[in-house]
PDB file of C-alpha atoms in Angstrom:
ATOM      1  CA  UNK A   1       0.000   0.000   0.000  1.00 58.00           C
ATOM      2  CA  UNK A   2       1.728   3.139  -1.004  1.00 70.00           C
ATOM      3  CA  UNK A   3       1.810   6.213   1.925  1.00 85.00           C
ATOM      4  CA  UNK A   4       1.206   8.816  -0.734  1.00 90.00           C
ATOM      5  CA  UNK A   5      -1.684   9.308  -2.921  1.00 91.00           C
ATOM      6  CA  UNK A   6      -3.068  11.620  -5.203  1.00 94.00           C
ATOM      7  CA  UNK A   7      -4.724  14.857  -4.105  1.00 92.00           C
ATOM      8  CA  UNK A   8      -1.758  14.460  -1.237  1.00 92.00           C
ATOM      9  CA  UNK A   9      -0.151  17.690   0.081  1.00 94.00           C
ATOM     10  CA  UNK A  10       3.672  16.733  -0.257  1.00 95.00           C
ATOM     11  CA  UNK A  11       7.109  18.545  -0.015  1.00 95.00           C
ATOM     12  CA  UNK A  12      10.386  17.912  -1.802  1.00 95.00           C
ATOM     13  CA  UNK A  13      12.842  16.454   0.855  1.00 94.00           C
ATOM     14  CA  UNK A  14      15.878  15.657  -2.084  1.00 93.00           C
ATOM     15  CA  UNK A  15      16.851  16.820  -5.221  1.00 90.00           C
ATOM     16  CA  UNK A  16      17.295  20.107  -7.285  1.00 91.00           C
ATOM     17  CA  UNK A  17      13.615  21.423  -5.842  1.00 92.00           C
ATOM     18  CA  UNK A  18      14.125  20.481  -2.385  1.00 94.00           C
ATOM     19  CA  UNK A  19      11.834  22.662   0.190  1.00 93.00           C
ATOM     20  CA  UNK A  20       9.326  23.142  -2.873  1.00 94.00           C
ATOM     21  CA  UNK A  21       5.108  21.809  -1.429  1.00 95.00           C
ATOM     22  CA  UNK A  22       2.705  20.534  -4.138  1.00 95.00           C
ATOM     23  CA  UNK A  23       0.134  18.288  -4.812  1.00 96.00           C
ATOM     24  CA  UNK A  24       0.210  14.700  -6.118  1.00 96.00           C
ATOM     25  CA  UNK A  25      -1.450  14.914  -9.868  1.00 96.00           C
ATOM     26  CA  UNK A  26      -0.808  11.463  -9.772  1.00 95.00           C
ATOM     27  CA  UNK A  27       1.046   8.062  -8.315  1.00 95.00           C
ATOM     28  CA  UNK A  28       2.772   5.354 -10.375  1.00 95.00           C
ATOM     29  CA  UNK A  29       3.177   2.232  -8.160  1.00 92.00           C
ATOM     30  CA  UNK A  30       4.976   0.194 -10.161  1.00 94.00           C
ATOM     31  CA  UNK A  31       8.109   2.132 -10.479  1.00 94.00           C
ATOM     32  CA  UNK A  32       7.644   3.954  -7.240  1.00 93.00           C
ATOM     33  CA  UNK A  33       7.080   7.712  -8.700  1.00 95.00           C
ATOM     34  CA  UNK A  34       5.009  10.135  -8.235  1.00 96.00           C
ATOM     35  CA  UNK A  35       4.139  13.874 -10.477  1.00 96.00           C
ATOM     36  CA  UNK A  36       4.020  16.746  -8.288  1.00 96.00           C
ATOM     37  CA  UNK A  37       2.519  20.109  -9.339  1.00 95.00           C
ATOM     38  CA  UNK A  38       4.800  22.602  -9.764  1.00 93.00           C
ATOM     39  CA  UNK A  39       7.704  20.487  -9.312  1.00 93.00           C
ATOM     40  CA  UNK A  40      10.409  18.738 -11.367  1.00 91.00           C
ATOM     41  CA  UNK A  41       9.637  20.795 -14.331  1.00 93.00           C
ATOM     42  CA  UNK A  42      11.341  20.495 -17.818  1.00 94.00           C
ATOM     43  CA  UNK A  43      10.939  21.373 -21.076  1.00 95.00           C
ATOM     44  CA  UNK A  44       9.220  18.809 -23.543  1.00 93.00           C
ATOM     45  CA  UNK A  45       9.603  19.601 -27.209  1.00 94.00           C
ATOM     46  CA  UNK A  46       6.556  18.663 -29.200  1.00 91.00           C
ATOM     47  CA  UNK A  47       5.915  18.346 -32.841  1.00 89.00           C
ATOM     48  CA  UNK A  48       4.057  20.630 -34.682  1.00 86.00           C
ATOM     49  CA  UNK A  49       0.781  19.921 -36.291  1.00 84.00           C
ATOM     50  CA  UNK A  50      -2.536  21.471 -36.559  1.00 81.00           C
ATOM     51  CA  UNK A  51      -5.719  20.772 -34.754  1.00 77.00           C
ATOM     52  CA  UNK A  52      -9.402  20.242 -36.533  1.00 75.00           C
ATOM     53  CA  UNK A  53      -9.697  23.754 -36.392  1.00 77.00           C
ATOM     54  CA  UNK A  54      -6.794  24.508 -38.077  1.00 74.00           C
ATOM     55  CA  UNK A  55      -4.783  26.149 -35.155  1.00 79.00           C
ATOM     56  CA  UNK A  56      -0.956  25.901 -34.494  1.00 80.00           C
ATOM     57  CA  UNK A  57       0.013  23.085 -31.713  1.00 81.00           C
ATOM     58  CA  UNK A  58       3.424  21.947 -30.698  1.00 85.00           C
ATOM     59  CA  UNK A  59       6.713  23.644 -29.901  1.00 88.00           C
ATOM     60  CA  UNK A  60       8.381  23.587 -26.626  1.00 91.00           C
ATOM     61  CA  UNK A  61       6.435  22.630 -23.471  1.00 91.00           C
ATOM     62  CA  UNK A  62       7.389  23.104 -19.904  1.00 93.00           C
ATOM     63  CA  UNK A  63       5.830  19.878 -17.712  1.00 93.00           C
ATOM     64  CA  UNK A  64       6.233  18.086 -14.674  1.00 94.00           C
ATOM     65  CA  UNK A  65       8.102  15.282 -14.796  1.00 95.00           C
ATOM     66  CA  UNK A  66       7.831  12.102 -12.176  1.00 96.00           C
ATOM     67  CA  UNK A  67       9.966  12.014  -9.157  1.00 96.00           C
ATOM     68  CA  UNK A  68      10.815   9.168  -6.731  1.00 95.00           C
ATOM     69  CA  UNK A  69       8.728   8.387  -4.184  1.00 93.00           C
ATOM     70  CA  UNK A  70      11.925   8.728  -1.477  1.00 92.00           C
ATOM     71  CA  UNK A  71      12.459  12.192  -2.348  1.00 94.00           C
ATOM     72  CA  UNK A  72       8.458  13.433  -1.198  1.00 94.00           C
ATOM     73  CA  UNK A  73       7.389  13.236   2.188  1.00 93.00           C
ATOM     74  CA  UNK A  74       3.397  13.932   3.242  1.00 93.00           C
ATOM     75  CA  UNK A  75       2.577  17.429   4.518  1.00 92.00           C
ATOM     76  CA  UNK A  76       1.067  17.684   7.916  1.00 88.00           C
ATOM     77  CA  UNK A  77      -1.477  20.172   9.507  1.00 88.00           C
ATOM     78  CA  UNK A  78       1.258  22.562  10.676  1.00 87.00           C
ATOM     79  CA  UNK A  79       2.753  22.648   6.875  1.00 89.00           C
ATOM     80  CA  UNK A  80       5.636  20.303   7.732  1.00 89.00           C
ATOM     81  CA  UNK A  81       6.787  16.765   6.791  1.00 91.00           C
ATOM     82  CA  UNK A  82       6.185  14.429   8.702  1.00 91.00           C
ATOM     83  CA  UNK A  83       6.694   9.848   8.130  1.00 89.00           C
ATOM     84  CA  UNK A  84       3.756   8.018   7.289  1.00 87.00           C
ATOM     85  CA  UNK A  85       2.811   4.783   9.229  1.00 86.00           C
ATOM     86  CA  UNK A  86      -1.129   2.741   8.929  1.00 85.00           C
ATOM     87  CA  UNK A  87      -2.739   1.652  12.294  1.00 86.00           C
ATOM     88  CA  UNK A  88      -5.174  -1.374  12.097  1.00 90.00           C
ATOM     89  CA  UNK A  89      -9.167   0.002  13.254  1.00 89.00           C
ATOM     90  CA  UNK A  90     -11.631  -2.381  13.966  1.00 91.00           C
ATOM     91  CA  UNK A  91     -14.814  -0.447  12.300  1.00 90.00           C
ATOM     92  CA  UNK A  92     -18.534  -1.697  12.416  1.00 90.00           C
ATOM     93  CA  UNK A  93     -20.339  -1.583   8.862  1.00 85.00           C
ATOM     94  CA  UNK A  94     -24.329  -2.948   8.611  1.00 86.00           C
ATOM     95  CA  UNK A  95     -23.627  -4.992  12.019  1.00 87.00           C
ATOM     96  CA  UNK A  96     -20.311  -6.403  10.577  1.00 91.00           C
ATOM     97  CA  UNK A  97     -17.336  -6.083  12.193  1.00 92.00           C
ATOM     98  CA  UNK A  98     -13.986  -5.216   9.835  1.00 91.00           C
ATOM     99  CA  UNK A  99     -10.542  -4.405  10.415  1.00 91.00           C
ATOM    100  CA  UNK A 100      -9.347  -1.217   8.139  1.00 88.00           C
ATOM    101  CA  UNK A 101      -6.177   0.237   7.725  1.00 87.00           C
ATOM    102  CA  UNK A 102      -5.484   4.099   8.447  1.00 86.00           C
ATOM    103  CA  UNK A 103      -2.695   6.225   7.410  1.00 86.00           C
ATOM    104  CA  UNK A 104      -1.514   8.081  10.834  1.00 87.00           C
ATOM    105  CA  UNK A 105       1.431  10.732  10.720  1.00 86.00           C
ATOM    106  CA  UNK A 106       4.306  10.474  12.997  1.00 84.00           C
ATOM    107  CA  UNK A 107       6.935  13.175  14.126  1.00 83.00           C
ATOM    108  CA  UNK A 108       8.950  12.733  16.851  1.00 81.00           C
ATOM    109  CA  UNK A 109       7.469   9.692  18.495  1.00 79.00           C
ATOM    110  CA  UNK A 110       4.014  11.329  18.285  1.00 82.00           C
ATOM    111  CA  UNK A 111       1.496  10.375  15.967  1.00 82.00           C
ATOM    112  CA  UNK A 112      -0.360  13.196  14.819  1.00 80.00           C
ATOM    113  CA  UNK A 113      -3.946  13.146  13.060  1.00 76.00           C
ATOM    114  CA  UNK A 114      -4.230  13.655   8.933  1.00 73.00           C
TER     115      UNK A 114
END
């Protein structure tokens, strides 16, 4: 289970943009990255072509490109990082009992509500 999603409020803890807060556009599991807005950006050049109503597209872009997931770290309610952990809840649904994970933040031994 990954301890970022999207719509996440992150900050850049490595890496050129380091100390830059954005939010998650989205999360790539697989290869453990994530695209931050506002953050990693570079230029894409695109090739020019014409749209059905006949104006100008391409040229050179500026995107965000994906960054690892070691380099973020989740934003808590005082607009710092903080680490990530899931607690185990045992939660009552139509007179069923279930056990559901929950992301908690931690900082300094204390876990702090996201």
């Amino acid at each position: 289970m990954a301890k970022i999603k999207k719509d996440d409020l992150v900050q850049v803890i490595a890496g050129r943009d380091k100390g830059l807060q954005g939010r998650v556009l989205s999360v790539d599991t697989e290869k453990n990255r994530v695209v931050v807005e506002g953050v990693q950006r570079v230029k894409k050049h695109v090739k020019v072509g014409q749209s059905g109503r006949g104006a100008k597209t391409g040229g050179i872009e500026t995107v965000e490109a994906p960054i690892h997931i070691s380099n973020v770290a989740l934003v808590g309610p005082d607009k710092k990082p903080i680490r990530v952990g899931h607690r185990e809840v045992e939660v009552e649904r139509d007179g069923r009992k279930k056990l559901v994970r929950e992301r908690i933040g931690r900082r300094g031994g204390k876990e702090i509500e996201l």
